[in-house]
mmCIF file of N, CA, C and O in Angstrom:
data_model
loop_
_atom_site.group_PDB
_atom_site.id
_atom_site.type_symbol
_atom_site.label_atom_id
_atom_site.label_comp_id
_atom_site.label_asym_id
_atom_site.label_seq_id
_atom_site.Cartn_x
_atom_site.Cartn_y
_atom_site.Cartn_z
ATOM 1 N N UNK Y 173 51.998 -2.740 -125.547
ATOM 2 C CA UNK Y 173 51.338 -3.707 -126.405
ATOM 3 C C UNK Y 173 52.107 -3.778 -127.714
ATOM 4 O O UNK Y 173 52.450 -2.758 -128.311
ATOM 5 N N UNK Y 174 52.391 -5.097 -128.178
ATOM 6 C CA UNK Y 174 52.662 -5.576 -129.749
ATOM 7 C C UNK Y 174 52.032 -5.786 -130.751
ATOM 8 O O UNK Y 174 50.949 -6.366 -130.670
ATOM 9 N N UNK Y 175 52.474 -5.426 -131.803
ATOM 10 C CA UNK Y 175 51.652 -5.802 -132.800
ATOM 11 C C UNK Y 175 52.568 -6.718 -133.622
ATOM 12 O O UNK Y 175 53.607 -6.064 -133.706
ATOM 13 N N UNK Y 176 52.720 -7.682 -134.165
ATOM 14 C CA UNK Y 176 53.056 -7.997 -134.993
ATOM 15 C C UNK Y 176 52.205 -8.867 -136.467
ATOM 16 O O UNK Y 176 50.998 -9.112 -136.474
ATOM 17 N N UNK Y 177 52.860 -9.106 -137.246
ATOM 18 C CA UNK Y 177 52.474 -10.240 -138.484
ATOM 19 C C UNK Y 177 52.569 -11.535 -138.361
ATOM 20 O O UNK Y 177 53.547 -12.101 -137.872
ATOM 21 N N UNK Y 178 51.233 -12.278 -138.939
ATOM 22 C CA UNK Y 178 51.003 -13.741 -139.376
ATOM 23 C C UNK Y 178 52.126 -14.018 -140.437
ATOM 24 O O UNK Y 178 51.942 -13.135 -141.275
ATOM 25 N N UNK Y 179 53.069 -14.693 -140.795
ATOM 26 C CA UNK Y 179 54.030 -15.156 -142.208
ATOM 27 C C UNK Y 179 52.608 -16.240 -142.902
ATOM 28 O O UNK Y 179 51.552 -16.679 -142.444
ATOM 29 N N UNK Y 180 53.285 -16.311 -144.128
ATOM 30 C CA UNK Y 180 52.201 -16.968 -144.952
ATOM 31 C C UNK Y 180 52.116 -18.158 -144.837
ATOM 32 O O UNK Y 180 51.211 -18.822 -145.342
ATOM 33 N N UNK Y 181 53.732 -18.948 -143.655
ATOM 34 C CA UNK Y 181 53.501 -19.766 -143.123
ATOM 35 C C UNK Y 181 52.319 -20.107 -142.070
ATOM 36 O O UNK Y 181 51.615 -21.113 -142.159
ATOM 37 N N UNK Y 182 52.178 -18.898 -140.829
ATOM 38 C CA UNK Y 182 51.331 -18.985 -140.057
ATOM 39 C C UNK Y 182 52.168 -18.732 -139.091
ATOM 40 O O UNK Y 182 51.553 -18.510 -138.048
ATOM 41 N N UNK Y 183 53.550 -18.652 -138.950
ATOM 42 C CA UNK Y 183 54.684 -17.999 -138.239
ATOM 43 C C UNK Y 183 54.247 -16.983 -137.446
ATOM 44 O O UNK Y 183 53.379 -16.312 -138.005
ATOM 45 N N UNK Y 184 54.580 -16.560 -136.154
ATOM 46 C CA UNK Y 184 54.230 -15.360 -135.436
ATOM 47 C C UNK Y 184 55.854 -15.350 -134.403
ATOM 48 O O UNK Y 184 56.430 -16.352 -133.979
ATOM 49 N N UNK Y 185 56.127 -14.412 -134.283
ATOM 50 C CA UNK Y 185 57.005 -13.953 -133.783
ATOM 51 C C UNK Y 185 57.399 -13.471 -132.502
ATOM 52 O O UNK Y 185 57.970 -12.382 -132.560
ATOM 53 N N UNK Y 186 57.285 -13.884 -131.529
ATOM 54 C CA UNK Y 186 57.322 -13.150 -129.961
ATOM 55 C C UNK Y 186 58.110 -12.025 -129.846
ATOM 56 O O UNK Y 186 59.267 -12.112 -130.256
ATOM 57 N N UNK Y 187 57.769 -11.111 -129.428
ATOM 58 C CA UNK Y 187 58.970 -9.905 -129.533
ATOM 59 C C UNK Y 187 59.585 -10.173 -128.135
ATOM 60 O O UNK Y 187 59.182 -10.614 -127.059
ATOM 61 N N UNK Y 188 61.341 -9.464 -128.909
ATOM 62 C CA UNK Y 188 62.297 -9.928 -127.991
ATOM 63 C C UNK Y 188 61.777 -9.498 -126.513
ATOM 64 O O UNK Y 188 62.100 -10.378 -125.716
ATOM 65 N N UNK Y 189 61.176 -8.581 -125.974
ATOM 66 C CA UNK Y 189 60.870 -7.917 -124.855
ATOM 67 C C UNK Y 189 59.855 -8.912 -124.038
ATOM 68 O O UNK Y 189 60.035 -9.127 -122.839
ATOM 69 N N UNK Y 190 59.026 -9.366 -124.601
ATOM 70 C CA UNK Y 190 58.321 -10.318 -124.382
ATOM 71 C C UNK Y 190 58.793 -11.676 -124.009
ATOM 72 O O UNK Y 190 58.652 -12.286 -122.949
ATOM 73 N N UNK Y 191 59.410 -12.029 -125.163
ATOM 74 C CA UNK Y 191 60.264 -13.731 -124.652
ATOM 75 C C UNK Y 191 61.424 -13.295 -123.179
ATOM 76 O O UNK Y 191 61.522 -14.181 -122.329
ATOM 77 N N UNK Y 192 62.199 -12.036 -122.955
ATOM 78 C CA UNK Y 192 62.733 -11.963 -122.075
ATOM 79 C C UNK Y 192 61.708 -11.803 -120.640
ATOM 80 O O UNK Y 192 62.178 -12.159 -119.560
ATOM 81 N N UNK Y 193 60.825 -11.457 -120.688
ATOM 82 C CA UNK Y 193 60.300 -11.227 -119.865
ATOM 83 C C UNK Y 193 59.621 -12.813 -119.249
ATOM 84 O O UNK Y 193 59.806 -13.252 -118.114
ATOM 85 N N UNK Y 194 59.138 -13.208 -119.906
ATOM 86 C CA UNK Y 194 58.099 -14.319 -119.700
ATOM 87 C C UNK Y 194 59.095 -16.009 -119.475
ATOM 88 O O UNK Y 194 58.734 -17.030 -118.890
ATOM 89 N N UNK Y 195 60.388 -15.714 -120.197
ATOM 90 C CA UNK Y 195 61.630 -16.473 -120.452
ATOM 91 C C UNK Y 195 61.576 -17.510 -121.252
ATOM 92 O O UNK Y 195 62.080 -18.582 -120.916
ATOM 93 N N UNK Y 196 61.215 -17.411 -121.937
ATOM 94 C CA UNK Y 196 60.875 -17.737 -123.610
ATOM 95 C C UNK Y 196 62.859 -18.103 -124.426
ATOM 96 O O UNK Y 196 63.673 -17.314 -124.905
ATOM 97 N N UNK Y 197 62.901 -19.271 -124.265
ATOM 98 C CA UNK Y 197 63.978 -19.801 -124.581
ATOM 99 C C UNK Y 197 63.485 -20.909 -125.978
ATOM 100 O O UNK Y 197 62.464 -21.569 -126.174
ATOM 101 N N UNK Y 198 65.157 -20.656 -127.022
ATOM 102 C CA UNK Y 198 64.865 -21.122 -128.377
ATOM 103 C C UNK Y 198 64.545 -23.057 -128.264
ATOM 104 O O UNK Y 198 65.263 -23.784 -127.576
ATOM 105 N N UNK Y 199 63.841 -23.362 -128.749
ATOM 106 C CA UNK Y 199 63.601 -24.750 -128.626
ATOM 107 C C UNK Y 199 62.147 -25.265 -127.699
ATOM 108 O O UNK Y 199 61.506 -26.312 -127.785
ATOM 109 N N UNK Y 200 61.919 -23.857 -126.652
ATOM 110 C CA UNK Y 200 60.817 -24.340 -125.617
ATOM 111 C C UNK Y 200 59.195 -24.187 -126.179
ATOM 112 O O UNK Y 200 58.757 -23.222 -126.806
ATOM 113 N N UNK Y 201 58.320 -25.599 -125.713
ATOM 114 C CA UNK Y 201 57.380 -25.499 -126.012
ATOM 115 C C UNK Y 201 56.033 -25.056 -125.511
ATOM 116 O O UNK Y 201 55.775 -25.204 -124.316
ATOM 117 N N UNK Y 202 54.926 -24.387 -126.544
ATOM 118 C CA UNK Y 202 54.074 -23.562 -126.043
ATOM 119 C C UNK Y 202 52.757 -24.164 -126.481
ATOM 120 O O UNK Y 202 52.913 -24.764 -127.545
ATOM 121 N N UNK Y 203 51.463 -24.214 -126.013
ATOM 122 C CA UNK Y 203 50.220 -24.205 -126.311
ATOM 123 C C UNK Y 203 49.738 -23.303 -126.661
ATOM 124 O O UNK Y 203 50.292 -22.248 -126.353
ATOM 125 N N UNK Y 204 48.635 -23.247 -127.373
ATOM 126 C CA UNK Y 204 47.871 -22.280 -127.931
ATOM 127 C C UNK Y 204 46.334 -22.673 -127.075
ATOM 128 O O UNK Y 204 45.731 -23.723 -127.299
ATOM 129 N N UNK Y 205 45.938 -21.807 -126.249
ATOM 130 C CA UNK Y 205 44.252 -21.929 -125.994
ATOM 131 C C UNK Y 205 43.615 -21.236 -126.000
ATOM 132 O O UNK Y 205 43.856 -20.122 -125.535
ATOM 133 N N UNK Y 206 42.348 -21.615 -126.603
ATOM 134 C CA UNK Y 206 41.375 -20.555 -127.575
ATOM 135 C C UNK Y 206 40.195 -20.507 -126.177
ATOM 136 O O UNK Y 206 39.423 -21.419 -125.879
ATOM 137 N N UNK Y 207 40.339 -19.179 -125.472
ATOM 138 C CA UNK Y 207 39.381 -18.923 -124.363
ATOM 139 C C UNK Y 207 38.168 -17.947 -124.925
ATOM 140 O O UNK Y 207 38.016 -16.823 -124.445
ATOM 141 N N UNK Y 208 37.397 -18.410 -125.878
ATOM 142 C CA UNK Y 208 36.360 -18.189 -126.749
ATOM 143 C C UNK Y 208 36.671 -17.104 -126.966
ATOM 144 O O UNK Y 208 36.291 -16.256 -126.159
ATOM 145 N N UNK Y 209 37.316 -16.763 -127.895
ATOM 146 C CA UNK Y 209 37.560 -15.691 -128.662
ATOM 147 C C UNK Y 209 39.051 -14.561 -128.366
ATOM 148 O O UNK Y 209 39.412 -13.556 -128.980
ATOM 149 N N UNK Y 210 39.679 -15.313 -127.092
ATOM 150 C CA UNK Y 210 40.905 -14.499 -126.444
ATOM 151 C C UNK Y 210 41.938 -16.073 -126.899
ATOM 152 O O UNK Y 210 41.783 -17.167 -126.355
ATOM 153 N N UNK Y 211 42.852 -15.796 -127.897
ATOM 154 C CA UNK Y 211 43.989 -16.795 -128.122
ATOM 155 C C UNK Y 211 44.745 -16.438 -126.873
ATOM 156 O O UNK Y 211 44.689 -15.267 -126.498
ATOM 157 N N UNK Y 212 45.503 -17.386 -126.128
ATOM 158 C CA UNK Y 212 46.613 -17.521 -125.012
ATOM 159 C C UNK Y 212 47.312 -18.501 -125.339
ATOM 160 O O UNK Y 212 47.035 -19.670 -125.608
ATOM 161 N N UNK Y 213 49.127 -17.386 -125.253
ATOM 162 C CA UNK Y 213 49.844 -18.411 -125.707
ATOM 163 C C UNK Y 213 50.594 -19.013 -124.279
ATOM 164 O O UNK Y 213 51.140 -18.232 -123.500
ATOM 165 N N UNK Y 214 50.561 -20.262 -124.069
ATOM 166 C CA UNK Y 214 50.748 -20.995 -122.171
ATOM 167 C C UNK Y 214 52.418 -21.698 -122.645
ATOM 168 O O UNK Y 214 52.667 -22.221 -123.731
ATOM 169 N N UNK Y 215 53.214 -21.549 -121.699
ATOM 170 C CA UNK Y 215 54.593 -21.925 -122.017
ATOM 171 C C UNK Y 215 54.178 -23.632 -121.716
ATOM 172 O O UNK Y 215 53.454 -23.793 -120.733
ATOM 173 N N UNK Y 216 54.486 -24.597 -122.302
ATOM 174 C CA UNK Y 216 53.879 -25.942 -121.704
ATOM 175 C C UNK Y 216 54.813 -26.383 -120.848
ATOM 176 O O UNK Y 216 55.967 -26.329 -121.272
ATOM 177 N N UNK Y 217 54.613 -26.893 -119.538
ATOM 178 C CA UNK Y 217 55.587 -27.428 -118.532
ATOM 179 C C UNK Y 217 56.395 -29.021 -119.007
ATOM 180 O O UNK Y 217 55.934 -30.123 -119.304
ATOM 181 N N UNK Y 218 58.147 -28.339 -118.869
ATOM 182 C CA UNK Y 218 59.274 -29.294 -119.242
ATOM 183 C C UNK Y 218 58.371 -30.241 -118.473
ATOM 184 O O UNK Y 218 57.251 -30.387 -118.963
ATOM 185 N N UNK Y 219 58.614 -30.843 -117.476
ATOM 186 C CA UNK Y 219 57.322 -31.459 -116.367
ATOM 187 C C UNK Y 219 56.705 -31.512 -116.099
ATOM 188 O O UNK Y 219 56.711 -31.280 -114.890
ATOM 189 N N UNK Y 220 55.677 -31.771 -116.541
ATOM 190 C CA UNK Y 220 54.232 -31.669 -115.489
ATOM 191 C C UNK Y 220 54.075 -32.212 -114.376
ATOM 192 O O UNK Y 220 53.499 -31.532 -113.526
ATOM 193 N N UNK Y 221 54.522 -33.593 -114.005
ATOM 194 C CA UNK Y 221 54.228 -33.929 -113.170
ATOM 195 C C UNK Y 221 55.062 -33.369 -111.649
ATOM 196 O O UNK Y 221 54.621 -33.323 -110.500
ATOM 197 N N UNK Y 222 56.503 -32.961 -112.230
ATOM 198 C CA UNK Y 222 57.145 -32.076 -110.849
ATOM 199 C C UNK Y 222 56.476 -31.031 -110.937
ATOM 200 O O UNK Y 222 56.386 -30.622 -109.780
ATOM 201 N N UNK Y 223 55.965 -30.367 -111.584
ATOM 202 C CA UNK Y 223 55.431 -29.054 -111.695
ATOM 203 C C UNK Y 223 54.126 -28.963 -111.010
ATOM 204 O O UNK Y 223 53.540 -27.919 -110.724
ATOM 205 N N UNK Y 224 53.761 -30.088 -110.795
ATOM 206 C CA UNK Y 224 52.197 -30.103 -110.394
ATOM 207 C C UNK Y 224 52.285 -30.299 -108.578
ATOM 208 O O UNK Y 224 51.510 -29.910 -107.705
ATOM 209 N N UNK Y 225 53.604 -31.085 -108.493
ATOM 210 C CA UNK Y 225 54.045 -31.769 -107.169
ATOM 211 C C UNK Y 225 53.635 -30.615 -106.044
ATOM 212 O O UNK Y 225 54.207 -29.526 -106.088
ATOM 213 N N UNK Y 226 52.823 -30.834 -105.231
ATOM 214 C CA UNK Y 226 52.157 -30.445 -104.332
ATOM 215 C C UNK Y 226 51.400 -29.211 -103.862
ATOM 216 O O UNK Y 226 51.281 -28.611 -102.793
ATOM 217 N N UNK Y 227 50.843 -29.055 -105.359
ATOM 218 C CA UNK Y 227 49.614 -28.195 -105.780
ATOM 219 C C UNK Y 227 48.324 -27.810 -104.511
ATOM 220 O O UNK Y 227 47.604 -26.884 -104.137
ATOM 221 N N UNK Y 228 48.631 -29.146 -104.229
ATOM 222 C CA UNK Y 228 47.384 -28.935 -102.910
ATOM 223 C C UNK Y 228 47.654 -29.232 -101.854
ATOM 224 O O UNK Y 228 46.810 -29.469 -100.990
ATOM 225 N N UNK Y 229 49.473 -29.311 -101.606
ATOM 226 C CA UNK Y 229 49.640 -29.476 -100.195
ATOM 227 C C UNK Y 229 48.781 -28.724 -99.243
ATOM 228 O O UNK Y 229 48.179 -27.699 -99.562
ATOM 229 N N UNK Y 230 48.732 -29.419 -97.729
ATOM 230 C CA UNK Y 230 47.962 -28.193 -96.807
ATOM 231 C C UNK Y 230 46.774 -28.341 -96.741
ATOM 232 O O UNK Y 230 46.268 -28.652 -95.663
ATOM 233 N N UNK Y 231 46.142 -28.191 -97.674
ATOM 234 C CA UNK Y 231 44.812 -27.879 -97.860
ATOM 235 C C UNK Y 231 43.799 -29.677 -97.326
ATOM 236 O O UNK Y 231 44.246 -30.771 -96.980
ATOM 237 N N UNK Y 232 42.280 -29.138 -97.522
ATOM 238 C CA UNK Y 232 41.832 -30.290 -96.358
ATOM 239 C C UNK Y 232 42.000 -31.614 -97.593
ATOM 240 O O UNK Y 232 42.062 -31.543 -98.821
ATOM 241 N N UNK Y 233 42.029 -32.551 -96.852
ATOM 242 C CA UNK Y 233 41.869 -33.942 -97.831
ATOM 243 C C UNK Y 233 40.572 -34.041 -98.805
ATOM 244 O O UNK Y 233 39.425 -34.121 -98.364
ATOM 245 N N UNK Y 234 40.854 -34.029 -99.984
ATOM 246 C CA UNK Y 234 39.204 -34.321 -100.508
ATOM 247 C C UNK Y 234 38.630 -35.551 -100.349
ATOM 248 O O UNK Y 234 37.439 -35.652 -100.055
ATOM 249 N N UNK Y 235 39.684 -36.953 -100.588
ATOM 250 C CA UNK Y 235 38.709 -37.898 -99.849
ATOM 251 C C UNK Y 235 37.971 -37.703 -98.527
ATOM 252 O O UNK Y 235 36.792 -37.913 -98.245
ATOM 253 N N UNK Y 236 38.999 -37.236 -97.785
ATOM 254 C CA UNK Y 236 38.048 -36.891 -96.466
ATOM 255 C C UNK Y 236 36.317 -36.335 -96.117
ATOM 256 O O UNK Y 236 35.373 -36.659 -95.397
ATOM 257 N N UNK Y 237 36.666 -35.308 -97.151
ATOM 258 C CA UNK Y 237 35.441 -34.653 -97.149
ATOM 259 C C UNK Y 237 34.619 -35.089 -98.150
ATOM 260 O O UNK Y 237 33.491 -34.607 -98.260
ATOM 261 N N UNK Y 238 35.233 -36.378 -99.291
ATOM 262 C CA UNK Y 238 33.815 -37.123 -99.911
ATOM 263 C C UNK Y 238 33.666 -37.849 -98.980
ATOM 264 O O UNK Y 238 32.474 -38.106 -98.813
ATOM 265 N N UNK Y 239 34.521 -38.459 -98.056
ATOM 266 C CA UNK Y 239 33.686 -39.615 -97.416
ATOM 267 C C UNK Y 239 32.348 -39.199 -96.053
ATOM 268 O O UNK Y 239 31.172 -39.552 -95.958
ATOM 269 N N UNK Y 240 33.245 -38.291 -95.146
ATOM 270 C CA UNK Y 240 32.042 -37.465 -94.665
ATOM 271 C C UNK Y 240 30.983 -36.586 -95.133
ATOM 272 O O UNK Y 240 30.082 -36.180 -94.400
ATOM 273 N N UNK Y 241 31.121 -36.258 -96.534
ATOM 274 C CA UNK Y 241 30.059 -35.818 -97.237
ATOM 275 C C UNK Y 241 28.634 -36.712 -97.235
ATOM 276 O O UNK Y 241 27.520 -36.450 -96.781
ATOM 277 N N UNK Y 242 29.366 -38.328 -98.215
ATOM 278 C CA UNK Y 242 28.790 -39.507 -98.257
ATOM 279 C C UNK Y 242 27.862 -40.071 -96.787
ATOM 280 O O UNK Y 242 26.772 -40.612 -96.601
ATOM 281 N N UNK Y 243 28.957 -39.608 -95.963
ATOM 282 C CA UNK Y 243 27.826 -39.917 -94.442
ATOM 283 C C UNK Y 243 27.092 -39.366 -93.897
ATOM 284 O O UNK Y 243 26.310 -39.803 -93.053
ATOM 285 N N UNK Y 244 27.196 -38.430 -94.236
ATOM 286 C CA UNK Y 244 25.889 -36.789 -93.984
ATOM 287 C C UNK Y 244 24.724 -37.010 -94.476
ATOM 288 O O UNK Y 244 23.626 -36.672 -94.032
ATOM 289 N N UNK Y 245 25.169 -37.987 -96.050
ATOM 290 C CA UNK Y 245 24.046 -38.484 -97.391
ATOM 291 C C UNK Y 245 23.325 -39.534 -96.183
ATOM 292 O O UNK Y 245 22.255 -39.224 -95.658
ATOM 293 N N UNK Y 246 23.711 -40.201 -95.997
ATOM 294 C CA UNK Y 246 23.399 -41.819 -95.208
ATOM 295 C C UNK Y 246 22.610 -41.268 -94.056
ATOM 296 O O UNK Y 246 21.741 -41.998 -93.578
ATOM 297 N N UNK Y 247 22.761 -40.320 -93.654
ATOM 298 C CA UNK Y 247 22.278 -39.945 -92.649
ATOM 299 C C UNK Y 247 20.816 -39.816 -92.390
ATOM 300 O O UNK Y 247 20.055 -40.224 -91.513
ATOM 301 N N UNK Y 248 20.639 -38.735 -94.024
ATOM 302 C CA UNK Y 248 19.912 -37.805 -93.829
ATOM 303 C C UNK Y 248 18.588 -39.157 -94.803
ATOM 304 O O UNK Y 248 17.443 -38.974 -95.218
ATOM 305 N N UNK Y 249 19.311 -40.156 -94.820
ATOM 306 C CA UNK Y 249 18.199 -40.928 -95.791
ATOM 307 C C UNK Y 249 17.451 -41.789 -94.631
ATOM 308 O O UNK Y 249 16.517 -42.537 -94.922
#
């Protein structure tokens, strides 16, 4: 675990061990999210949208299963 200092800017510092690890390169951008009371710092994706590219391959169709959901509804009325 690290400890480091706030600058009076508001500056915080990643320690080198850390940016190597996680790959924390000069110029790359990060989010800050406040998970009620736990700060997380999230590397933000160069891409999102390749990055996201087939997140849910495989898995069942969700239209599928709203639309047979929807007919289960119809059914049961």
């Amino acid at each position: 675990m690290s400890t480091v200092s706030i600058s009076g800017k508001g500056w915080v510092v990643i320690p080198k061990k850390l940016r190597a690890r996680y790959g924390f390169k000069k110029g790359d951008r990060v989010q800050f999210i406040d998970y009620g009371g736990v700060l997380a710092i999230v590397p933000k994706a160069k891409d999102p949208i390749y990055k996201s590219h087939g997140m849910l391959k495989g898995g069942r169709s969700l239209t599928k299963a709203l639309l047979e959901a929807r007919r289960e509804d119809l059914a049961r009325e």
